[in-house]
Tab-separated table of C-alpha atoms and ligand atoms in Angstrom:
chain	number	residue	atom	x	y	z
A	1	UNK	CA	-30.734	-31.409	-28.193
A	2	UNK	CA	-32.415	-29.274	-25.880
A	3	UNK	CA	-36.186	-28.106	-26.207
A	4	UNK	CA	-35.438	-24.879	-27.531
A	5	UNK	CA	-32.684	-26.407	-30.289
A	6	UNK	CA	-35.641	-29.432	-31.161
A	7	UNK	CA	-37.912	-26.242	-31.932
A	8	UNK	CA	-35.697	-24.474	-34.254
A	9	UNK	CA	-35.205	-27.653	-36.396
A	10	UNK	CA	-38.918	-28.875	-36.250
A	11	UNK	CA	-39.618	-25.398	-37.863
A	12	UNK	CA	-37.094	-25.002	-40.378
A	13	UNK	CA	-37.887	-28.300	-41.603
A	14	UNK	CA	-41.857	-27.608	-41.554
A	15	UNK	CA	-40.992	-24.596	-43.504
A	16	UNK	CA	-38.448	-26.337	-46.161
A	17	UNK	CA	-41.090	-29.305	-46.651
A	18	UNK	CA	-44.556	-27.275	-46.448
A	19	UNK	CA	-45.651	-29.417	-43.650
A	20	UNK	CA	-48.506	-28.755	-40.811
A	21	UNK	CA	-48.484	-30.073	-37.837
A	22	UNK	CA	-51.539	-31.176	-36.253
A	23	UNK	CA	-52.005	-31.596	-32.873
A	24	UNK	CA	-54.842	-32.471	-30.179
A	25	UNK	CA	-55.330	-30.362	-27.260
A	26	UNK	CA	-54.359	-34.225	-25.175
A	27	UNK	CA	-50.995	-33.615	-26.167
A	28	UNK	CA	-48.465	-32.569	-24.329
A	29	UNK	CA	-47.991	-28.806	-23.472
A	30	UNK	CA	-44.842	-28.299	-25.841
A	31	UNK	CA	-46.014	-30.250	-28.680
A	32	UNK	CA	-49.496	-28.302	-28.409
A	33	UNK	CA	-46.756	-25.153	-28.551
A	34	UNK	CA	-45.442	-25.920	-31.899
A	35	UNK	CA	-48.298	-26.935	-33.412
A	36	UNK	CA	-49.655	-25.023	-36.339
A	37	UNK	CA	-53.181	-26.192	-35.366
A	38	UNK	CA	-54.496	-27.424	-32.049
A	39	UNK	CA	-57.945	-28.068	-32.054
A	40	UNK	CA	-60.882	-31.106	-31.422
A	41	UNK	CA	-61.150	-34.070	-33.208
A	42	UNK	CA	-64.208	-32.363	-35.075
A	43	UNK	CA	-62.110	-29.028	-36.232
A	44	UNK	CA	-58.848	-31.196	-36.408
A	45	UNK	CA	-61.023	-32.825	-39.560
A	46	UNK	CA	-62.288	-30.120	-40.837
A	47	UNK	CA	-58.560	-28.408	-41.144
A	48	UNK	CA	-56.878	-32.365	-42.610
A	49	UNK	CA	-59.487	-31.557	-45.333
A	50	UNK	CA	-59.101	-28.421	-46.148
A	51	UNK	CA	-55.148	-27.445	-45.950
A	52	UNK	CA	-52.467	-26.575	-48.886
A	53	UNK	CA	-49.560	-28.111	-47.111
A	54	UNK	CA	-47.944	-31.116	-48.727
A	55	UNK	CA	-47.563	-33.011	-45.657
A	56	UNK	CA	-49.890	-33.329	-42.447
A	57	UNK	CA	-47.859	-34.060	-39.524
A	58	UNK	CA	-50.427	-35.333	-37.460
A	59	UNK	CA	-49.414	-35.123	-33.151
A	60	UNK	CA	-51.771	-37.360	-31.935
A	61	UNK	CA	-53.588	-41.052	-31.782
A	62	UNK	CA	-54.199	-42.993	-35.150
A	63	UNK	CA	-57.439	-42.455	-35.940
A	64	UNK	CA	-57.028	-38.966	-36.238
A	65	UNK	CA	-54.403	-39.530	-38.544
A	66	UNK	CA	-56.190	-41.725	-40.725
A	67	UNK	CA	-58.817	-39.688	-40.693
A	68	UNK	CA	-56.437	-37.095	-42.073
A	69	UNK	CA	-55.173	-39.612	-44.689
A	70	UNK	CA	-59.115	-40.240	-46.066
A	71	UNK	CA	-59.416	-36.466	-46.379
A	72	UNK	CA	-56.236	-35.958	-48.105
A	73	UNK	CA	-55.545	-38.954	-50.010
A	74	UNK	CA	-53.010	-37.607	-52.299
A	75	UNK	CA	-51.080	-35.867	-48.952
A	76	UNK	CA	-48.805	-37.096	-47.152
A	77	UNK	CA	-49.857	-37.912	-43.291
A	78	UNK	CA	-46.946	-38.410	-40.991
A	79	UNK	CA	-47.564	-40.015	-37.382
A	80	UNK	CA	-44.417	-40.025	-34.774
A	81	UNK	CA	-45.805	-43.353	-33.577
A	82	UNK	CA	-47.945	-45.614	-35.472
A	83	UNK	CA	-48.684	-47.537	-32.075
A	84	UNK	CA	-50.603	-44.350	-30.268
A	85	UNK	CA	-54.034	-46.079	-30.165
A	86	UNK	CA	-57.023	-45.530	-29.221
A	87	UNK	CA	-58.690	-47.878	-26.285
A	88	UNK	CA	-62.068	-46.818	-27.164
A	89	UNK	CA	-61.395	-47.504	-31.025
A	90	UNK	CA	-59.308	-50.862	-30.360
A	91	UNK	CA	-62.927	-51.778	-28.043
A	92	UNK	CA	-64.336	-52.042	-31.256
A	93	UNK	CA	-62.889	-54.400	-33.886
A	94	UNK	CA	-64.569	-54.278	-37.453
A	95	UNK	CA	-64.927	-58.172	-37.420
A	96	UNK	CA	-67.268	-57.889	-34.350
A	97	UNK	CA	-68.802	-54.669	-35.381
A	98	UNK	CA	-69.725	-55.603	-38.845
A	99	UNK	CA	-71.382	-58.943	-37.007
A	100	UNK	CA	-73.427	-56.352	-34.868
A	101	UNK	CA	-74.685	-54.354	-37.439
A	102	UNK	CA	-75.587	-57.186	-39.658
A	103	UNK	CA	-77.803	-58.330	-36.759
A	104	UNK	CA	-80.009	-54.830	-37.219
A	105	UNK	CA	-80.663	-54.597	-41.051
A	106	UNK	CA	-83.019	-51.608	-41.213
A	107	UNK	CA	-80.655	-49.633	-38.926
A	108	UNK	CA	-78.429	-46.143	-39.869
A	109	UNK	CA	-75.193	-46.831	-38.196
A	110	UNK	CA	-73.148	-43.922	-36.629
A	111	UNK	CA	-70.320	-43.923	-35.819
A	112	UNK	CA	-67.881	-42.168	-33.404
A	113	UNK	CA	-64.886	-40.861	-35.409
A	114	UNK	CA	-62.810	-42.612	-33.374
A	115	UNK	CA	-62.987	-46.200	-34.760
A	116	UNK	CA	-60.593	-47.619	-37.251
A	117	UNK	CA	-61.246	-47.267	-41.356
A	118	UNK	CA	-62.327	-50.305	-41.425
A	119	UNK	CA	-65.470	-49.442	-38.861
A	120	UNK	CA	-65.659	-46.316	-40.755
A	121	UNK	CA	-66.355	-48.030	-43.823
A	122	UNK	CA	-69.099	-50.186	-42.027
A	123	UNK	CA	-70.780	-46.838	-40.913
A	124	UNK	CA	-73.866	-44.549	-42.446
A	125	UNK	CA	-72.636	-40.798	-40.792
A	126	UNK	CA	-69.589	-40.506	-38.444
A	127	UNK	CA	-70.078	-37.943	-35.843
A	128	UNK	CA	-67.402	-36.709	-32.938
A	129	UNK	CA	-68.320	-35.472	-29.359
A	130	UNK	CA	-69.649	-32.029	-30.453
A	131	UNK	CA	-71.839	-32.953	-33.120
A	132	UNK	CA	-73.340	-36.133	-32.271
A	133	UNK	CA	-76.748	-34.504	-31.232
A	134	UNK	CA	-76.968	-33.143	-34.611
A	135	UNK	CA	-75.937	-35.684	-36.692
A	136	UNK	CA	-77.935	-37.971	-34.977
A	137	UNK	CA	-81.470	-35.405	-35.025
A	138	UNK	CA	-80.272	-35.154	-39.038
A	139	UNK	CA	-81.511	-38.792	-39.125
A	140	UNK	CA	-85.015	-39.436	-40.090
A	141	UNK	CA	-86.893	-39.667	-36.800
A	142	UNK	CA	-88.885	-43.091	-38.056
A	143	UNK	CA	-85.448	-45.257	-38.470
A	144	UNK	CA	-83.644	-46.676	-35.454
A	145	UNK	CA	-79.858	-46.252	-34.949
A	146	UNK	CA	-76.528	-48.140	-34.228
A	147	UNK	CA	-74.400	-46.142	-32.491
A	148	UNK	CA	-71.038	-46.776	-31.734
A	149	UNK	CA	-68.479	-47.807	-29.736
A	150	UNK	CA	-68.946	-45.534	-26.819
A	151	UNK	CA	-71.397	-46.716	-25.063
A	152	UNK	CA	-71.459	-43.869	-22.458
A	153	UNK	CA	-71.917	-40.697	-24.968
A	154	UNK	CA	-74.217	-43.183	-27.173
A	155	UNK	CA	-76.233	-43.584	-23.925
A	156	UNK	CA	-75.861	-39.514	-23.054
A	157	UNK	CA	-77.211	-39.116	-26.401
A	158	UNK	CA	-79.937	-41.506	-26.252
A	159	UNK	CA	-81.246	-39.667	-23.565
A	160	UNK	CA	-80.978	-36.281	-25.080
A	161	UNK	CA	-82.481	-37.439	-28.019
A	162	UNK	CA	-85.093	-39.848	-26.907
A	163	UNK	CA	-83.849	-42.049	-30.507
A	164	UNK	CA	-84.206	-45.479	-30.608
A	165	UNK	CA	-80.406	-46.812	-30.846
A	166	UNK	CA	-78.295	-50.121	-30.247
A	167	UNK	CA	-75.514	-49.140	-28.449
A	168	UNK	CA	-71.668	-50.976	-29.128
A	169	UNK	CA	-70.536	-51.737	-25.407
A	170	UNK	CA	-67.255	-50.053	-25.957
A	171	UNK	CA	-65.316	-47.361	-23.699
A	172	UNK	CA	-62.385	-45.022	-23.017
A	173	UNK	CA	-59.656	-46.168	-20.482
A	174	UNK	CA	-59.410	-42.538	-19.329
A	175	UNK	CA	-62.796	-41.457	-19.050
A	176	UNK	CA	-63.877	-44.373	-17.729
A	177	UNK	CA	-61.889	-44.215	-14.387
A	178	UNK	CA	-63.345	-40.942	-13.511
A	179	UNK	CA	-65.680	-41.174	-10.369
A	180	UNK	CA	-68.681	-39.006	-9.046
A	181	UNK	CA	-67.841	-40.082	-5.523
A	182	UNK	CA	-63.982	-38.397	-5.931
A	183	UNK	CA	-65.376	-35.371	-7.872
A	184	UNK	CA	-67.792	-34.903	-5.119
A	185	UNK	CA	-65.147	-35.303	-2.129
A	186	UNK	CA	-63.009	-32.502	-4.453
A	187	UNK	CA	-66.358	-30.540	-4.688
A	188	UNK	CA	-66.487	-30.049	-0.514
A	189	UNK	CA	-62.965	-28.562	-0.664
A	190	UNK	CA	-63.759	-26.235	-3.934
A	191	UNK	CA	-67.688	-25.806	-3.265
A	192	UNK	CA	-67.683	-22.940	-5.453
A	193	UNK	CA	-66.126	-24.879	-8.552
A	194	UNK	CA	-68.362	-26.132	-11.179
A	195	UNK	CA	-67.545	-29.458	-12.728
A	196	UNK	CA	-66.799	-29.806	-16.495
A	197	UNK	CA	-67.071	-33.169	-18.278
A	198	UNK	CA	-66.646	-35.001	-21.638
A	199	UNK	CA	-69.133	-37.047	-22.425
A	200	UNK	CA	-67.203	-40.419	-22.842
A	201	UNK	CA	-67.382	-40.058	-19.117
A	202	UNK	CA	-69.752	-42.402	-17.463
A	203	UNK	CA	-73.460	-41.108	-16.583
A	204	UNK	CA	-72.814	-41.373	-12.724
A	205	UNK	CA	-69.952	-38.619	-13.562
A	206	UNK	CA	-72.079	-36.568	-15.976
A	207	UNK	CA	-74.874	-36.697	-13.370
A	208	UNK	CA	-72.961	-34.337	-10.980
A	209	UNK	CA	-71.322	-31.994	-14.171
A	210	UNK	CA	-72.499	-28.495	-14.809
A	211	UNK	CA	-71.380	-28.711	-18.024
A	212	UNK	CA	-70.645	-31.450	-20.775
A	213	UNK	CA	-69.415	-31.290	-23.987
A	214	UNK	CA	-66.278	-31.940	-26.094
A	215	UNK	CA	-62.959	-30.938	-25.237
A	216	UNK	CA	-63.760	-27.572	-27.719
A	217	UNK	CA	-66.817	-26.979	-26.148
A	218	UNK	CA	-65.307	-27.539	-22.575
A	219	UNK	CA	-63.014	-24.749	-23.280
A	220	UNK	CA	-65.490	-22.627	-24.680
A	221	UNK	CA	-67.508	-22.834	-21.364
A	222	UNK	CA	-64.667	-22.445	-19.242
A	223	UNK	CA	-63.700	-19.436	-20.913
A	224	UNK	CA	-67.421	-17.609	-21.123
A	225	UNK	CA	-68.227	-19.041	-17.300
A	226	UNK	CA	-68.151	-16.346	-14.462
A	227	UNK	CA	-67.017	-18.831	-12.217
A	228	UNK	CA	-63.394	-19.039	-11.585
A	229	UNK	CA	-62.542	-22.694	-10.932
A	230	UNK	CA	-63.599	-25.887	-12.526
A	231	UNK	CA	-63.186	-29.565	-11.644
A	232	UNK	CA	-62.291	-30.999	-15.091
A	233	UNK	CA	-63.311	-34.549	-16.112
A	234	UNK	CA	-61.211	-35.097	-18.757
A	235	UNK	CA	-57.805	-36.060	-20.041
A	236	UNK	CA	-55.291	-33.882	-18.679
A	237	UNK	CA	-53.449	-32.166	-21.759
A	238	UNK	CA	-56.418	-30.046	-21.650
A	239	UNK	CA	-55.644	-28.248	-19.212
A	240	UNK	CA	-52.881	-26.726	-21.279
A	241	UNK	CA	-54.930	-24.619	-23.351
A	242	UNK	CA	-57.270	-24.088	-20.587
A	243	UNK	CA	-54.670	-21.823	-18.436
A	244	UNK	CA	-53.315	-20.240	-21.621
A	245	UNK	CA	-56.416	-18.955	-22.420
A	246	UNK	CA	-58.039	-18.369	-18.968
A	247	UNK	CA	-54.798	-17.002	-16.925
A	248	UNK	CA	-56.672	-16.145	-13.721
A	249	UNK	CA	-58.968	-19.259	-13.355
A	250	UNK	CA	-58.227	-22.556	-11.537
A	251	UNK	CA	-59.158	-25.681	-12.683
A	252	UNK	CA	-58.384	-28.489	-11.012
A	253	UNK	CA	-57.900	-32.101	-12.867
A	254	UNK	CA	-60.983	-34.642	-11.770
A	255	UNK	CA	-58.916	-37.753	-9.880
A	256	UNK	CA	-59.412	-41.252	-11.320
A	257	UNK	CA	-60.253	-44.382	-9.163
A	258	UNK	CA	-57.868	-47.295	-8.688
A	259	UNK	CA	-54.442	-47.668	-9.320
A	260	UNK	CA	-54.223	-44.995	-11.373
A	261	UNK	CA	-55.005	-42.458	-9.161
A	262	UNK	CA	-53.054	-39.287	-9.644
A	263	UNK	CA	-53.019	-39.792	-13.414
A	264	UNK	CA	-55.918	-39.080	-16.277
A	265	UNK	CA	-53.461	-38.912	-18.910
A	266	UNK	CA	-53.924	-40.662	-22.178
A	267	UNK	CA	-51.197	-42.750	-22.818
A	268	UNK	CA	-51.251	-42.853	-26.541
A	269	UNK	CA	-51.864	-39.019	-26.835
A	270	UNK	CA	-49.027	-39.145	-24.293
A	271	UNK	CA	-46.985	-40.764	-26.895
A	272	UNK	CA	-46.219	-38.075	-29.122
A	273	UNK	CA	-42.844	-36.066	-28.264
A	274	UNK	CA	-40.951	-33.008	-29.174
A	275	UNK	CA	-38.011	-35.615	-30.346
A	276	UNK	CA	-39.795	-38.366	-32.494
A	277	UNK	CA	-41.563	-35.385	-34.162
A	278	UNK	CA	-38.692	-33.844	-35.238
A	279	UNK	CA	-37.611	-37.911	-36.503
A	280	UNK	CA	-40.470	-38.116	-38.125
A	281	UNK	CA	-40.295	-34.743	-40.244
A	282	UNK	CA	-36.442	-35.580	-41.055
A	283	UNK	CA	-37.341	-38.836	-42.007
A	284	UNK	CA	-40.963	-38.596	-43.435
A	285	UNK	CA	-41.826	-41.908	-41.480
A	286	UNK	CA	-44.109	-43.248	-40.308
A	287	UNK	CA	-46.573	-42.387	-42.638
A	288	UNK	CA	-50.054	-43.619	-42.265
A	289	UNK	CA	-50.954	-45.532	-45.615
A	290	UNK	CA	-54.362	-46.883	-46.647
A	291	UNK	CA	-56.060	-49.336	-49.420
A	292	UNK	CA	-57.747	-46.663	-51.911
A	293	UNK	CA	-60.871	-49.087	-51.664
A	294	UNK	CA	-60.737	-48.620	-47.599
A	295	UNK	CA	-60.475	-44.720	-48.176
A	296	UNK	CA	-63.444	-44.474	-50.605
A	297	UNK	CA	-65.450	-46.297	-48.057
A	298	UNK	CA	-64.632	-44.369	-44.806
A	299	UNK	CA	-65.073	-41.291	-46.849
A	300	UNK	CA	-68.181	-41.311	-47.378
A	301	UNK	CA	-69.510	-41.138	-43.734
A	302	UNK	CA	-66.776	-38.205	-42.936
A	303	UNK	CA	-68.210	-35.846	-45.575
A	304	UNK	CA	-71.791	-36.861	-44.607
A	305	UNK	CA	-70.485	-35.406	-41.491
A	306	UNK	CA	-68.658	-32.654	-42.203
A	307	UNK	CA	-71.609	-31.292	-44.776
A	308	UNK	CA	-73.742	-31.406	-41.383
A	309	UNK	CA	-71.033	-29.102	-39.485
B	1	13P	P1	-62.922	-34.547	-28.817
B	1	13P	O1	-63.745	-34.928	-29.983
B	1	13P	O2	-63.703	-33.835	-27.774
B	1	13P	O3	-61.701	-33.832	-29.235
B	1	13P	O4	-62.449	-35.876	-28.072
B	1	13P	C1	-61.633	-36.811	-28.681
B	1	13P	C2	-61.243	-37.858	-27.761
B	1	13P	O5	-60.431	-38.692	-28.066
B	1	13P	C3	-61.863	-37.896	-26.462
B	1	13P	O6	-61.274	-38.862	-25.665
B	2	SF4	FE1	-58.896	-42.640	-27.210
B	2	SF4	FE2	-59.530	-42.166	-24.698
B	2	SF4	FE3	-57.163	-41.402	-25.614
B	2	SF4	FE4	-59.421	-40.156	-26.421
B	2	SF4	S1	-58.551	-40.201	-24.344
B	2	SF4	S2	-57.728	-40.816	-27.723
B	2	SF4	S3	-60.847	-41.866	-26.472
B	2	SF4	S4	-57.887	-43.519	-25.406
């Protein structure tokens, strides 16, 4: 089947089955194109908990998913592949985690929303890149924080915040390989670009941003700026929505170091296809399942956090 032929059938069968499909704005362009809903992990959340549709196709990683799942237990949440990860969530096993915060009683743990259920259920308030100032000033200013597994927004927030917080040493394989020194050798051929950033990117990186914030907010600025081309410090897929809503601006992808230079895709985001999303609508599989214990657990922390928003 060609694109155009995969498209009719995804949407006749969304229609026939009252499905939504969900999709992050890492995806790839064409899957972000048929998407019902294409959004941050924060409003992807929000939408997994509020929707009528009997099925959540979810186009993206697995903890998005899942969080769809503890949302909408009685839904069903379909995932084209159960194996799109997270690096940053796998860099922070529940085993270990639950060790760590056993080691700081009196602490509220936060964590980033993208951890597995099983962190989730370990956690106090979940928070995603573009609330995690709030959520973390709605915490009583005398009691000290865990915060994890990012270790460079937990450190970006630190700072903002001036909190006292333990920070999990955990990271993104994409943001991670992102390097001041490159974004400043691209800033002497574009010197009139300003540089956006997420802030899973390392400090060095935010350091020389104009700008940092999640990939909504990143948008959002790019969109309001005056200034007609940005250096972007994120995953790629971004850029997507970026030229579809800004047609006459330039933005130019930040390079990663090493091996992998000429690529800041996410792999797992990368994952998701026009073709095993139409499988997985024919065939309603794979869908994420859950222990009802494990979603009353994680629950709690979401709404905490989506109360806040
Ligand atoms: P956002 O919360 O900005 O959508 O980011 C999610 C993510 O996976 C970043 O790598
Ligand atoms: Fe996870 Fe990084 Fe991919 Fe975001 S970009 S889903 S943090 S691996």
């Amino acid at each position: 089947m060609d694109n155009r032929e995969l498209i009719t059938e995804i949407n006749r069968l969304k229609t026939e089955k009252n499905a939504i499909i969900m999709a992050h704005y890492y995806t790839r362009p064409e899957v972000q194109d048929i998407a019902d809903f294409v959004g941050d992990s924060l409003a992807l959340a929000q939408v997994a908990a509020k929707t009528d549709a009997d099925i959540i196709l979810f186009a993206g990683v697995n903890f998005m998913a899942e969080t769809a799942k503890i949302l909408s237990p009685k839904k069903k949440v379909l995932i084209p592949v159960l194996e799109a990860s997270c690096s940053l969530a796998d860099s922070c096993p529940a085993v270990e985690f639950k060790k760590f915060v056993e080691k700081y009683p009196d602490h509220i743990v936060v964590s980033y929303v993208n951890t597995s259920v099983g962190v989730k259920a370990l956690t106090d308030i979940v928070c995603t890149s573009s609330n995690a100032i709030k959520v973390i000033n709605s915490i009583d200013p005398n009691k000290p924080i865990i915060f994890g597994p990012d270790r460079n927004l937990g450190n970006y927030i630190k700072t903002i915040t001036g909190r006292d917080m333990k920070i999990w040493d955990g990271c993104c394989h994409v943001h991670e390989r992102f390097s001041e020194k490159l974004i400043e050798e691209l800033r002497n051929k574009y010197p009139m670009a300003k540089v956006v950033a997420h802030p899973e990117c390392k400090k060095s990186v935010l350091n020389v941003a104009d700008f940092v914030g999640s990939t909504a907010a990143i948008l959002d600025f790019v969109k309001k700026d005056s200034a007609v081309e940005f250096i972007v410090a994120t995953e790629s897929g971004i850029l997507h929505k970026m030229y579809e809503e800004c047609k006459d601006k330039k933005f130019i992808p930040a390079p990663p170091e090493g091996d992998a230079r000429n690529c800041n895709d996410c792999d797992y985001m990368k994952m998701v296809t026009l073709e095993n999303i139409l499988e997985t609508l024919k065939n309603e599989t794979p869908e994420i399942s859950l222990d009802q214990e494990i979603i009353e657990r994680a629950k709690l922390p979401i709404v905490r956090m989506l109360e806040l928003s």
